[in-house]
Coordinates of C-alpha atoms in Angstrom, one line a residue:
M580 CA 133.0 184.5 -29.0
K581 CA 130.9 182.5 -26.5
I582 CA 129.1 179.4 -27.9
L583 CA 126.7 177.2 -25.9
G584 CA 126.3 173.6 -27.1
I585 CA 123.1 171.6 -26.2
S586 CA 122.2 167.9 -26.5
A587 CA 118.6 167.0 -25.5
Y588 CA 115.4 165.1 -26.2
Y589 CA 116.8 161.7 -27.0
H590 CA 119.0 160.6 -24.1
D591 CA 121.8 162.1 -21.9
S592 CA 120.9 165.7 -22.2
A593 CA 123.8 168.1 -21.5
A594 CA 125.2 171.6 -22.0
A595 CA 128.7 172.8 -22.8
L596 CA 130.2 176.3 -23.0
V597 CA 133.1 177.2 -25.2
C598 CA 134.5 180.8 -24.9
E599 CA 137.1 181.9 -27.4
G600 CA 137.8 178.3 -28.2
E601 CA 138.4 177.3 -24.5
I602 CA 136.1 174.7 -22.9
V603 CA 134.8 176.6 -19.8
A604 CA 132.1 174.2 -18.5
A605 CA 130.1 171.1 -19.4
A606 CA 127.6 169.0 -17.5
Q607 CA 124.8 166.5 -17.9
E608 CA 121.3 167.3 -16.9
E609 CA 121.0 164.1 -14.9
R610 CA 123.4 165.4 -12.3
F611 CA 121.0 168.2 -11.4
S612 CA 117.6 166.4 -11.9
R613 CA 118.8 163.2 -10.2
K614 CA 117.1 161.2 -13.1
K615 CA 119.7 159.0 -14.8
H616 CA 120.1 159.6 -18.5
D617 CA 117.7 162.5 -18.3
A618 CA 116.7 163.5 -21.8
R619 CA 114.7 166.7 -21.0
F620 CA 115.8 170.2 -21.9
P621 CA 119.0 170.7 -19.9
G622 CA 118.0 173.9 -18.2
A623 CA 119.9 173.4 -15.0
A624 CA 123.1 172.3 -16.9
I625 CA 122.8 175.5 -19.1
S626 CA 122.4 177.7 -16.0
Y627 CA 125.4 176.1 -14.4
C628 CA 127.6 176.7 -17.6
L629 CA 126.5 180.3 -17.8
Q630 CA 127.1 180.8 -14.0
E631 CA 130.6 179.3 -14.3
A632 CA 131.5 181.9 -16.9
G633 CA 129.7 184.7 -15.1
I634 CA 127.5 185.5 -18.1
G635 CA 123.8 185.5 -19.0
L636 CA 122.1 183.8 -21.9
R637 CA 121.9 187.0 -23.9
D638 CA 125.7 187.4 -23.6
L639 CA 126.2 184.3 -25.8
D640 CA 127.1 184.8 -29.5
Q641 CA 125.7 181.5 -30.7
I642 CA 123.7 178.5 -29.4
V643 CA 124.1 175.2 -31.3
F644 CA 122.1 172.0 -31.1
Y645 CA 124.0 168.7 -31.6
D646 CA 121.6 167.1 -34.1
K647 CA 119.4 167.9 -37.1
P648 CA 115.9 166.8 -36.1
L649 CA 114.2 167.3 -39.5
V650 CA 116.7 164.9 -41.1
K651 CA 116.1 162.4 -38.2
F652 CA 112.3 162.7 -38.9
E653 CA 113.0 162.0 -42.5
R654 CA 114.8 158.8 -41.5
L655 CA 112.0 157.8 -39.3
L656 CA 109.3 158.2 -42.0
E657 CA 111.4 156.5 -44.7
T658 CA 112.0 153.5 -42.3
Y659 CA 108.3 153.1 -41.6
L660 CA 107.5 153.3 -45.3
A661 CA 110.2 150.8 -46.2
Y662 CA 108.9 148.3 -43.7
A663 CA 105.1 148.9 -44.0
P664 CA 102.7 147.5 -43.0
Q665 CA 105.0 146.2 -40.3
G666 CA 105.7 148.6 -37.5
F667 CA 102.3 150.3 -37.4
R668 CA 102.2 150.0 -33.6
S669 CA 105.7 151.6 -33.3
F670 CA 104.6 154.3 -35.8
L671 CA 101.5 155.1 -33.7
A672 CA 103.7 155.3 -30.6
A673 CA 106.3 157.6 -32.1
M674 CA 104.3 160.0 -34.2
P675 CA 102.4 162.0 -31.5
V676 CA 105.8 162.9 -29.8
W677 CA 107.2 164.0 -33.1
L678 CA 104.2 165.9 -34.3
K679 CA 103.8 167.6 -31.0
E680 CA 107.4 168.4 -30.1
K681 CA 110.4 167.0 -32.0
L682 CA 109.3 168.1 -35.5
Y683 CA 109.1 171.7 -34.2
L684 CA 112.3 171.4 -32.1
K685 CA 113.7 174.8 -33.2
T686 CA 110.5 176.5 -31.8
L687 CA 110.6 174.3 -28.7
L688 CA 114.2 175.1 -28.0
K689 CA 113.7 178.9 -28.5
K690 CA 110.7 178.7 -26.1
E691 CA 112.7 176.9 -23.4
L692 CA 115.7 179.1 -23.8
A693 CA 113.6 182.3 -23.7
A694 CA 112.0 181.1 -20.5
L695 CA 115.4 180.3 -19.0
G696 CA 116.8 183.7 -20.0
E697 CA 113.7 185.6 -19.1
C698 CA 113.6 187.2 -22.5
K699 CA 111.7 187.2 -25.8
T700 CA 112.7 184.6 -28.4
S701 CA 113.6 187.6 -30.7
Q702 CA 116.3 188.5 -28.1
L703 CA 118.0 185.1 -28.2
P704 CA 121.4 184.6 -29.8
K705 CA 121.5 182.9 -33.2
L706 CA 120.5 179.2 -33.0
L707 CA 122.3 176.7 -35.2
F708 CA 122.1 173.0 -35.8
A709 CA 125.1 170.6 -36.3
E710 CA 124.9 167.1 -37.6
H711 CA 124.9 164.3 -35.0
H712 CA 128.0 162.5 -36.1
Q713 CA 129.7 165.9 -36.9
S714 CA 129.2 166.7 -33.2
H715 CA 130.7 163.4 -32.2
A716 CA 133.7 163.8 -34.5
A717 CA 134.3 167.4 -33.4
S718 CA 134.1 166.3 -29.7
A719 CA 136.8 163.7 -30.5
F720 CA 139.2 165.6 -32.7
F721 CA 139.2 169.2 -31.6
P722 CA 140.1 168.6 -27.9
S723 CA 142.6 165.9 -28.8
P724 CA 146.4 166.6 -28.8
F725 CA 146.7 165.6 -32.5
H726 CA 147.2 168.0 -35.4
R727 CA 146.2 165.3 -37.9
A728 CA 144.2 162.2 -37.1
A729 CA 141.7 159.7 -38.4
V730 CA 138.4 160.0 -36.6
L731 CA 136.0 157.1 -36.1
C732 CA 132.5 157.6 -34.7
L733 CA 130.3 154.6 -33.9
D734 CA 127.0 154.7 -32.1
G735 CA 123.4 153.6 -32.3
V736 CA 122.2 156.1 -34.9
G737 CA 122.3 159.8 -35.5
E738 CA 120.1 161.3 -38.3
W739 CA 121.0 158.4 -40.7
A740 CA 124.6 157.6 -40.0
T741 CA 125.6 154.9 -37.5
T742 CA 129.3 154.7 -38.4
T743 CA 131.4 157.6 -39.8
V744 CA 135.0 158.1 -40.7
W745 CA 136.6 161.6 -40.8
L746 CA 140.0 163.1 -41.4
G747 CA 140.9 165.8 -38.9
E748 CA 143.5 168.3 -39.9
G749 CA 144.2 171.5 -38.0
N750 CA 140.8 173.2 -37.6
Q751 CA 138.9 171.1 -40.2
L752 CA 137.1 167.8 -40.2
T753 CA 136.5 166.3 -43.6
P754 CA 133.9 163.4 -43.9
Q755 CA 135.2 160.3 -45.7
W756 CA 132.5 157.7 -45.7
E757 CA 129.7 156.3 -43.5
I758 CA 127.4 153.4 -42.8
D759 CA 123.8 154.2 -42.4
F760 CA 120.8 153.0 -40.4
P761 CA 119.6 150.3 -39.9
H762 CA 123.0 148.8 -40.1
S763 CA 124.5 149.7 -36.7
L764 CA 127.2 148.2 -34.5
G765 CA 125.8 150.2 -31.5
L766 CA 122.3 148.8 -32.1
L767 CA 123.6 145.3 -32.6
Y768 CA 125.3 145.5 -29.2
S769 CA 122.1 147.0 -27.7
A770 CA 120.1 144.2 -29.1
F771 CA 122.2 141.8 -27.1
T772 CA 122.0 144.1 -24.1
Y773 CA 118.2 143.8 -24.3
Y774 CA 118.3 140.0 -25.0
T775 CA 120.4 139.3 -21.9
G776 CA 118.0 141.2 -19.7
F777 CA 119.8 144.6 -19.3
K778 CA 118.5 148.0 -20.1
V779 CA 119.2 149.5 -23.5
N780 CA 121.2 152.7 -23.6
S781 CA 122.2 152.0 -20.0
G782 CA 123.3 148.4 -19.5
E783 CA 125.7 148.0 -22.3
Y784 CA 128.7 148.4 -19.9
K785 CA 127.2 145.5 -17.9
L786 CA 127.3 143.3 -21.0
M787 CA 131.0 144.2 -21.5
G788 CA 131.7 143.5 -17.8
L789 CA 130.0 140.1 -18.0
A790 CA 131.8 139.0 -21.1
P791 CA 135.1 137.7 -19.4
Y792 CA 133.0 135.2 -17.4
G793 CA 131.9 133.4 -20.6
E794 CA 133.2 131.6 -23.6
P795 CA 132.5 133.1 -27.1
K796 CA 130.5 130.1 -28.2
Y797 CA 128.0 132.0 -30.3
C798 CA 130.4 134.0 -32.5
D799 CA 129.7 131.9 -35.6
K800 CA 126.0 132.2 -35.1
I801 CA 126.3 136.0 -35.0
L802 CA 128.5 136.2 -38.0
N803 CA 126.6 133.6 -40.1
H804 CA 123.1 134.8 -39.4
L805 CA 123.1 138.4 -38.0
L806 CA 126.1 140.2 -39.4
D807 CA 127.7 140.3 -42.8
L808 CA 131.2 141.5 -42.0
K809 CA 133.6 142.4 -44.7
E810 CA 137.4 142.3 -44.5
D811 CA 137.6 146.1 -44.3
G812 CA 135.2 146.2 -41.3
T813 CA 132.2 147.5 -43.1
F814 CA 129.0 145.5 -42.4
R815 CA 125.3 144.9 -42.9
L816 CA 122.8 143.5 -40.4
N817 CA 120.3 140.9 -41.4
M818 CA 117.1 142.8 -40.4
D819 CA 115.0 139.6 -40.4
Y820 CA 116.3 139.0 -36.8
F821 CA 115.7 142.5 -35.4
N822 CA 112.7 144.5 -34.3
Y823 CA 114.0 148.0 -33.8
T824 CA 112.9 149.3 -37.2
T825 CA 109.3 148.2 -36.8
G826 CA 108.6 147.4 -33.2
L827 CA 109.0 148.5 -29.6
T828 CA 111.7 145.9 -28.8
M829 CA 115.2 145.3 -30.1
T830 CA 114.9 141.6 -31.1
N831 CA 112.1 139.4 -32.6
Q832 CA 111.0 135.8 -32.5
K833 CA 113.4 134.7 -35.2
F834 CA 116.3 136.1 -33.1
H835 CA 115.0 134.2 -30.0
D836 CA 114.6 131.0 -31.9
L837 CA 118.2 131.3 -33.2
F838 CA 119.5 131.5 -29.6
G839 CA 117.1 129.1 -28.2
S840 CA 114.9 131.1 -25.8
P841 CA 113.1 134.3 -25.2
P842 CA 115.1 137.3 -23.7
R843 CA 116.2 136.9 -20.1
Q844 CA 113.8 138.6 -17.6
P845 CA 115.5 141.7 -16.0
E846 CA 116.8 141.0 -12.5
S847 CA 116.5 137.3 -12.9
K848 CA 119.4 135.0 -12.2
L849 CA 122.3 135.2 -14.7
T850 CA 123.3 131.9 -16.1
Q851 CA 126.4 130.6 -18.0
R852 CA 124.4 131.1 -21.2
E853 CA 124.1 134.9 -20.8
M854 CA 127.8 135.0 -20.0
D855 CA 128.7 133.1 -23.2
I856 CA 126.4 135.3 -25.2
A857 CA 128.1 138.4 -23.7
A858 CA 131.5 137.0 -24.5
S859 CA 130.4 136.3 -28.1
I860 CA 129.0 139.7 -28.9
Q861 CA 131.9 141.4 -27.2
N862 CA 134.3 139.3 -29.4
V863 CA 132.4 140.2 -32.6
T864 CA 132.3 143.9 -31.6
E865 CA 136.1 143.9 -31.1
E866 CA 136.6 142.2 -34.4
V867 CA 134.5 144.9 -36.2
V868 CA 136.3 147.8 -34.6
L869 CA 139.7 146.3 -35.2
R870 CA 139.0 145.8 -38.9
L871 CA 137.6 149.4 -39.1
G872 CA 140.7 150.8 -37.3
K873 CA 143.1 149.1 -39.6
T874 CA 141.2 150.2 -42.7
V875 CA 141.0 153.9 -41.7
R876 CA 144.7 153.9 -40.8
K877 CA 145.6 152.5 -44.2
E878 CA 143.1 154.7 -46.2
L879 CA 144.1 157.9 -44.5
S880 CA 147.8 157.2 -43.8
A881 CA 147.0 158.3 -40.3
D882 CA 149.4 157.8 -37.3
Y883 CA 146.7 158.8 -34.8
L884 CA 143.1 158.0 -34.2
C885 CA 140.3 159.8 -32.3
L886 CA 137.1 158.0 -31.2
A887 CA 133.6 159.1 -30.1
G888 CA 130.0 157.7 -30.1
G889 CA 128.6 155.3 -27.6
V890 CA 130.6 152.4 -28.9
A891 CA 133.8 154.3 -28.0
L892 CA 132.9 153.6 -24.3
N893 CA 133.8 150.0 -25.0
C894 CA 137.2 150.2 -23.3
V895 CA 138.1 146.6 -24.0
A896 CA 137.8 147.2 -27.7
N897 CA 139.7 150.5 -27.3
G898 CA 142.6 148.7 -25.7
R899 CA 142.9 146.3 -28.6
I900 CA 142.8 149.1 -31.1
L901 CA 145.7 150.7 -29.3
R902 CA 147.7 147.5 -29.2
E903 CA 146.8 145.9 -32.6
C904 CA 145.9 148.6 -35.2
G905 CA 149.3 150.2 -35.6
F906 CA 148.5 153.8 -34.5
K907 CA 151.1 155.7 -32.6
D908 CA 148.4 156.8 -30.1
I909 CA 144.6 157.1 -29.8
W910 CA 142.4 159.6 -28.0
I911 CA 138.9 159.0 -26.9
Q912 CA 136.4 161.7 -25.9
P913 CA 135.5 161.0 -22.2
A914 CA 131.9 162.0 -22.8
A915 CA 131.7 159.8 -25.9
G916 CA 127.9 159.4 -25.9
D917 CA 125.2 162.0 -26.7
A918 CA 126.2 164.2 -23.8
G919 CA 129.6 164.9 -25.5
G920 CA 127.7 165.9 -28.6
A921 CA 126.8 169.2 -26.9
L922 CA 130.6 170.0 -26.6
G923 CA 131.4 168.8 -30.1
A924 CA 128.6 171.0 -31.6
A925 CA 130.1 174.0 -29.9
L926 CA 133.6 173.2 -31.0
A927 CA 132.5 172.5 -34.5
I928 CA 130.9 176.0 -34.7
W929 CA 134.1 177.7 -33.3
H930 CA 136.6 175.9 -35.5
Q931 CA 134.7 175.0 -38.7
Y932 CA 131.9 177.6 -39.0
G933 CA 134.1 180.3 -37.5
N934 CA 137.4 179.1 -39.1
Q935 CA 139.2 179.6 -35.8
P936 CA 142.6 177.9 -35.3
R937 CA 143.2 175.2 -32.7
S938 CA 145.6 175.6 -29.7
A939 CA 148.9 173.8 -30.3
G940 CA 149.1 170.3 -28.8
G941 CA 147.8 169.1 -25.4
D942 CA 144.6 167.6 -24.2
R943 CA 142.1 170.4 -24.0
M944 CA 139.5 168.5 -21.9
R945 CA 141.2 169.5 -18.6
G946 CA 140.9 166.0 -17.3
S947 CA 137.2 166.3 -17.9
Y948 CA 136.8 168.2 -14.7
L949 CA 134.3 170.7 -16.2
G950 CA 131.4 170.5 -13.7
P951 CA 130.4 172.4 -10.5
R952 CA 132.7 172.9 -7.5
F953 CA 131.6 173.9 -4.0
A954 CA 133.4 176.2 -1.5
Q955 CA 134.4 175.1 2.0
A956 CA 132.0 177.6 3.5
E957 CA 129.1 176.2 1.5
I958 CA 129.9 172.7 2.6
R959 CA 130.3 173.7 6.3
E960 CA 126.9 175.4 6.2
Y961 CA 125.2 172.3 4.9
L962 CA 127.0 170.0 7.4
D963 CA 126.0 172.2 10.3
A964 CA 122.4 172.3 9.0
V965 CA 122.1 168.5 9.1
K966 CA 124.0 168.3 12.4
A967 CA 126.8 166.2 10.9
N968 CA 129.9 165.4 12.9
Y969 CA 132.9 166.4 10.9
L970 CA 136.6 167.2 11.3
P971 CA 138.1 170.1 9.3
L972 CA 141.7 169.2 8.2
D973 CA 144.1 170.9 5.8
D974 CA 145.6 168.7 3.1
G975 CA 148.8 168.3 5.0
E976 CA 146.9 166.5 7.8
L977 CA 144.1 165.0 5.7
M978 CA 146.1 163.0 3.1
P979 CA 148.3 160.9 5.5
R980 CA 145.3 160.3 7.7
L981 CA 143.2 159.2 4.8
A982 CA 145.9 156.9 3.5
E983 CA 145.8 155.1 6.9
I984 CA 142.0 154.9 6.8
L985 CA 142.2 153.3 3.3
A986 CA 145.0 150.9 4.3
Q987 CA 142.8 149.7 7.2
G988 CA 140.2 148.4 4.7
N989 CA 137.7 151.3 4.9
V990 CA 135.6 152.5 2.0
V991 CA 135.7 156.2 1.5
G992 CA 133.4 158.6 -0.4
W993 CA 135.7 161.2 -2.0
F994 CA 134.2 164.6 -3.1
S995 CA 136.8 167.1 -4.4
G996 CA 137.0 169.9 -6.9
R997 CA 135.0 170.2 -10.1
M998 CA 132.6 167.3 -11.1
E999 CA 133.5 165.1 -14.0
F1000 CA 131.9 165.5 -17.4
G1001 CA 131.0 162.1 -18.9
P1002 CA 129.9 158.7 -17.4
R1003 CA 133.1 158.0 -15.5
A1004 CA 134.1 159.1 -12.0
L1005 CA 137.7 160.3 -12.3
G1006 CA 138.6 161.2 -8.7
A1007 CA 136.3 164.1 -8.2
R1008 CA 133.1 162.2 -7.3
S1009 CA 134.4 158.8 -6.4
I1010 CA 134.2 156.0 -3.9
I1011 CA 137.7 154.7 -3.2
G1012 CA 139.3 151.8 -1.4
D1013 CA 142.4 149.6 -1.1
P1014 CA 142.9 147.4 -4.2
R1015 CA 145.0 144.9 -2.2
N1016 CA 142.0 143.9 -0.1
P1017 CA 140.5 140.7 -1.5
K1018 CA 137.1 141.6 -0.1
M1019 CA 136.9 145.1 -1.5
Q1020 CA 135.1 144.3 -4.8
S1021 CA 132.3 142.3 -3.1
V1022 CA 131.9 144.9 -0.3
M1023 CA 131.7 147.8 -2.7
N1024 CA 129.3 146.0 -5.0
L1025 CA 126.9 144.5 -2.5
K1026 CA 127.0 146.9 0.5
I1027 CA 127.7 150.2 -1.1
K1028 CA 126.6 150.2 -4.8
Y1029 CA 123.8 147.7 -4.3
R1030 CA 124.5 146.1 -7.7
E1031 CA 125.5 142.8 -9.3
S1032 CA 128.5 141.1 -7.8
F1033 CA 130.3 140.5 -11.1
R1034 CA 130.7 144.2 -11.9
P1035 CA 134.4 145.2 -12.0
F1036 CA 136.1 148.2 -10.5
A1037 CA 138.8 150.4 -12.0
P1038 CA 142.2 151.2 -10.7
S1039 CA 143.4 154.8 -10.3
V1040 CA 147.2 154.8 -10.6
L1041 CA 149.8 157.5 -10.5
A1042 CA 150.5 158.3 -14.2
E1043 CA 154.3 157.7 -13.9
R1044 CA 153.8 154.4 -12.3
V1045 CA 151.2 152.8 -14.7
S1046 CA 153.8 150.6 -16.4
D1047 CA 154.8 149.1 -13.0
Y1048 CA 151.4 147.6 -12.6
F1049 CA 149.9 147.2 -16.1
E1050 CA 151.0 146.3 -19.6
I1051 CA 150.5 149.8 -21.0
D1052 CA 153.1 152.5 -21.7
R1053 CA 150.9 155.6 -22.0
A1054 CA 148.4 157.7 -20.2
S1055 CA 144.7 156.7 -19.8
P1056 CA 143.3 159.6 -17.9
Y1057 CA 139.6 158.9 -18.8
M1058 CA 139.3 155.2 -17.8
L1059 CA 138.7 154.3 -21.4
L1060 CA 141.4 151.7 -22.0
V1061 CA 141.7 148.2 -20.7
A1062 CA 145.1 146.6 -20.4
P1063 CA 146.5 143.4 -18.8
V1064 CA 147.9 143.4 -15.3
R1065 CA 151.6 142.8 -15.4
E1066 CA 152.7 139.2 -15.4
S1067 CA 154.7 139.6 -12.2
L1068 CA 151.6 140.7 -10.2
R1069 CA 149.4 137.8 -11.4
I1070 CA 148.4 134.8 -9.3
P1071 CA 148.4 131.7 -11.6
M1072 CA 145.2 129.6 -11.4
T1073 CA 145.4 126.1 -10.1
A1074 CA 144.2 123.2 -12.3
E1075 CA 141.1 123.0 -10.2
Q1076 CA 140.4 126.7 -10.5
Q1077 CA 140.8 126.6 -14.3
Q1078 CA 137.8 124.2 -14.4
L1079 CA 135.5 126.8 -12.8
F1080 CA 132.8 128.4 -14.9
G1081 CA 131.0 131.7 -14.9
I1082 CA 130.5 133.6 -11.7
D1083 CA 132.5 131.0 -9.7
K1084 CA 135.6 132.6 -11.2
L1085 CA 134.8 135.8 -9.3
N1086 CA 136.2 134.5 -5.9
V1087 CA 139.5 133.4 -7.3
P1088 CA 142.2 136.1 -6.6
R1089 CA 143.9 137.0 -9.9
S1090 CA 146.6 139.3 -8.8
A1091 CA 148.3 141.1 -5.9
L1092 CA 145.6 143.8 -6.5
P1093 CA 142.5 141.5 -6.4
A1094 CA 140.0 144.3 -6.2
I1095 CA 140.8 145.7 -9.6
A1096 CA 142.0 142.7 -11.6
H1097 CA 139.2 141.2 -13.7
V1098 CA 138.8 137.5 -14.2
D1099 CA 140.8 137.6 -17.5
Y1100 CA 143.7 139.5 -15.7
S1101 CA 142.7 142.8 -17.2
A1102 CA 141.9 146.2 -15.7
R1103 CA 140.1 149.4 -16.8
I1104 CA 142.8 151.9 -16.1
Q1105 CA 142.7 155.5 -15.0
T1106 CA 146.0 157.3 -14.9
V1107 CA 146.0 160.2 -12.3
H1108 CA 148.0 163.3 -13.3
K1109 CA 149.3 166.0 -11.0
E1110 CA 148.4 168.7 -13.6
T1111 CA 144.7 167.9 -13.8
N1112 CA 143.8 166.5 -10.3
P1113 CA 146.6 167.5 -7.8
R1114 CA 144.6 166.5 -4.7
Y1115 CA 143.7 163.0 -5.9
Y1116 CA 147.3 162.6 -7.1
D1117 CA 148.5 163.7 -3.6
L1118 CA 146.2 161.2 -1.9
I1119 CA 147.5 158.3 -4.0
R1120 CA 151.1 159.4 -3.4
H1121 CA 150.5 159.3 0.4
F1122 CA 148.9 155.9 0.1
E1123 CA 151.9 154.7 -1.8
A1124 CA 154.3 156.1 0.8
L1125 CA 152.4 154.2 3.5
T1126 CA 151.8 150.9 1.7
G1127 CA 154.1 150.8 -1.3
C1128 CA 151.1 150.6 -3.6
A1129 CA 150.5 153.5 -6.0
V1130 CA 147.0 152.4 -6.9
L1131 CA 143.5 152.9 -5.4
V1132 CA 140.1 151.3 -6.3
N1133 CA 137.9 153.9 -7.9
T1134 CA 134.2 153.6 -8.6
S1135 CA 131.6 156.3 -9.2
F1136 CA 130.0 158.0 -6.1
N1137 CA 126.4 156.8 -6.4
V1138 CA 124.3 153.7 -5.8
R1139 CA 122.9 151.7 -8.6
G1140 CA 120.4 153.6 -10.7
E1141 CA 121.4 157.0 -9.3
P1142 CA 123.4 159.6 -11.3
I1143 CA 126.8 160.4 -9.9
V1144 CA 126.5 162.8 -6.9
R1145 CA 126.9 166.5 -7.7
T1146 CA 126.4 168.4 -4.4
P1147 CA 127.6 168.0 -0.8
E1148 CA 124.0 167.1 0.0
D1149 CA 123.9 164.3 -2.7
A1150 CA 127.2 163.0 -1.3
Y1151 CA 126.2 163.0 2.4
R1152 CA 122.8 161.4 1.6
C1153 CA 124.5 158.6 -0.4
F1154 CA 127.1 158.2 2.4
M1155 CA 124.5 157.8 5.1
R1156 CA 122.3 155.5 3.0
T1157 CA 125.1 153.0 2.4
E1158 CA 127.7 151.2 4.3
M1159 CA 130.5 153.6 3.4
D1160 CA 132.9 154.1 6.4
Y1161 CA 134.2 157.6 5.8
L1162 CA 133.3 160.7 3.7
V1163 CA 135.6 163.4 2.5
L1164 CA 133.9 166.7 1.4
E1165 CA 136.8 168.8 0.3
N1166 CA 138.7 169.4 3.6
F1167 CA 136.1 167.9 5.9
L1168 CA 136.4 164.3 7.1
L1169 CA 133.4 162.5 8.4
A1170 CA 133.3 159.0 10.0
K1171 CA 130.1 157.0 9.7
S1172 CA 130.4 155.8 13.3
Q1173 CA 130.2 159.4 14.6
Q1174 CA 127.0 160.5 12.7
L1175 CA 123.5 160.6 14.0
P1176 CA 121.4 157.7 12.9
W1177 CA 119.9 158.1 9.4
K1178 CA 116.2 158.4 9.9
Q1179 CA 115.0 157.2 6.4
D1180 CA 114.0 153.6 5.9
D1181 CA 114.9 151.4 2.9
S1182 CA 112.1 152.8 0.8
W1183 CA 114.7 155.2 -0.8
K1184 CA 116.0 152.2 -2.8
E1185 CA 112.8 152.5 -5.0
E1186 CA 113.7 156.2 -5.7
F1187 CA 116.0 155.4 -8.6
E1188 CA 115.0 153.3 -11.5
L1189 CA 117.3 150.3 -11.9
D1190 CA 119.8 150.6 -14.7

């Protein structure tokens, strides 16, 4: 049986294909359209998935959408009625879109699919609809290695649910309980994202990255005024302070009065106040998820936990769940947000609707390398067309040479194999460097990514060596766990350095690997496994042989506001527009110094909307 899952029309549209229970392909539409968080119908992503399997649309047995739009519309109407006459402007803004498109989503989907498949709507496979949080839960549990596990899904909002708890056993997911809109941990975090001047549904990870520079001075204010948090982790928000149910913004004047000022203007200077606010909401978020984690473990007598939903991308909170909640292990869906809902919907249909058994043990996500790959001949043809200067090398020559290039302090664009599914670059579409270099973080941020200097970078470490560098004793293949750097690698701060505040902490080296150690001595870890990414593993192994260091800096191959590169053309363009030193496209090595001058001016920086 061949099942296509689709997520679309809200944010992060994607498609995923499951054939006989195996995940064959998955990709976000943004990688094809080059529009970050693209919410449109994922036509290009669907076409890719079908092409990867060598089938056409009419060869599918079922198509499933990750959400129930009519139930979502019910929530929208009930919310407006509950808060009337407040929210009339928001109601007027939302209704035309719903009445024109989203209310008739089944018809719209069939129309788009028929156009894509060049067929009549009557010739389409059966179209089904999963629930939003069911899709999240299925994306978390069914690919996981656990036979039995608690499943916790936290996001902004689905149809009604914002937090759900499930019990996964074998091929079944049984709902336990939920917290409904408007009470949402995801929307609370997004409210602070908005208030600190970052973009909602995009800048939440910046808020998390900013938190270690601040002090959690506002926790009591949040807990006393905004959030009624119970011992078991359940909660209610005080809606007097929020505007998302009735208006076009996340926070209102009462919220601004509570924290003493209006929201920070985007792109304006970050102050210690924003850092303290970030630290506070991060602290509160961690407390909520820790209480929820302990509760579901006790209620369900579960040794294992699976996580999905946008809040599951909060890797600092995930690290604490692993260390403090008593689970033997946890597993987090790498595409934890709405994109992963496409995959979860397809898996839910296969296992629950079709009552098909799961494969025994093992992580079924294949390292999340589920996107397109490009043949050497295809890459060579493109490079010749743009008159690029390149050197073809087999892996036996390329890897030791690249290890030397990295050890010399160069920044390298690395394009290899199938593209990653989800928001993280995992060594297929990555920019890499030497973590021992004290200038690497600022060089990558300011000269290559063109983004804020405080943003941290992740270490890619050989899986079997992770405990030599970090205080963690298990795999973290999807860069979704934060753990402390080992004590032996830390550089203690002087008394003078300990008096520093905010961004001034950035220039103080924290460890023998300064490019990946955050200001609180933590790091967002990716373990690299020979089984899922043998080439990236081989490169790090050669770097270790040369330098004694089994770690590389890894950040996504893009500039700020741009989706991660998909094609050789995307990669070459990004390479030439930035101050990257070298580019590897499969087995072709390119040096920036040997390329023809890039003819475009800096107007390209306006091409991508800032995240």
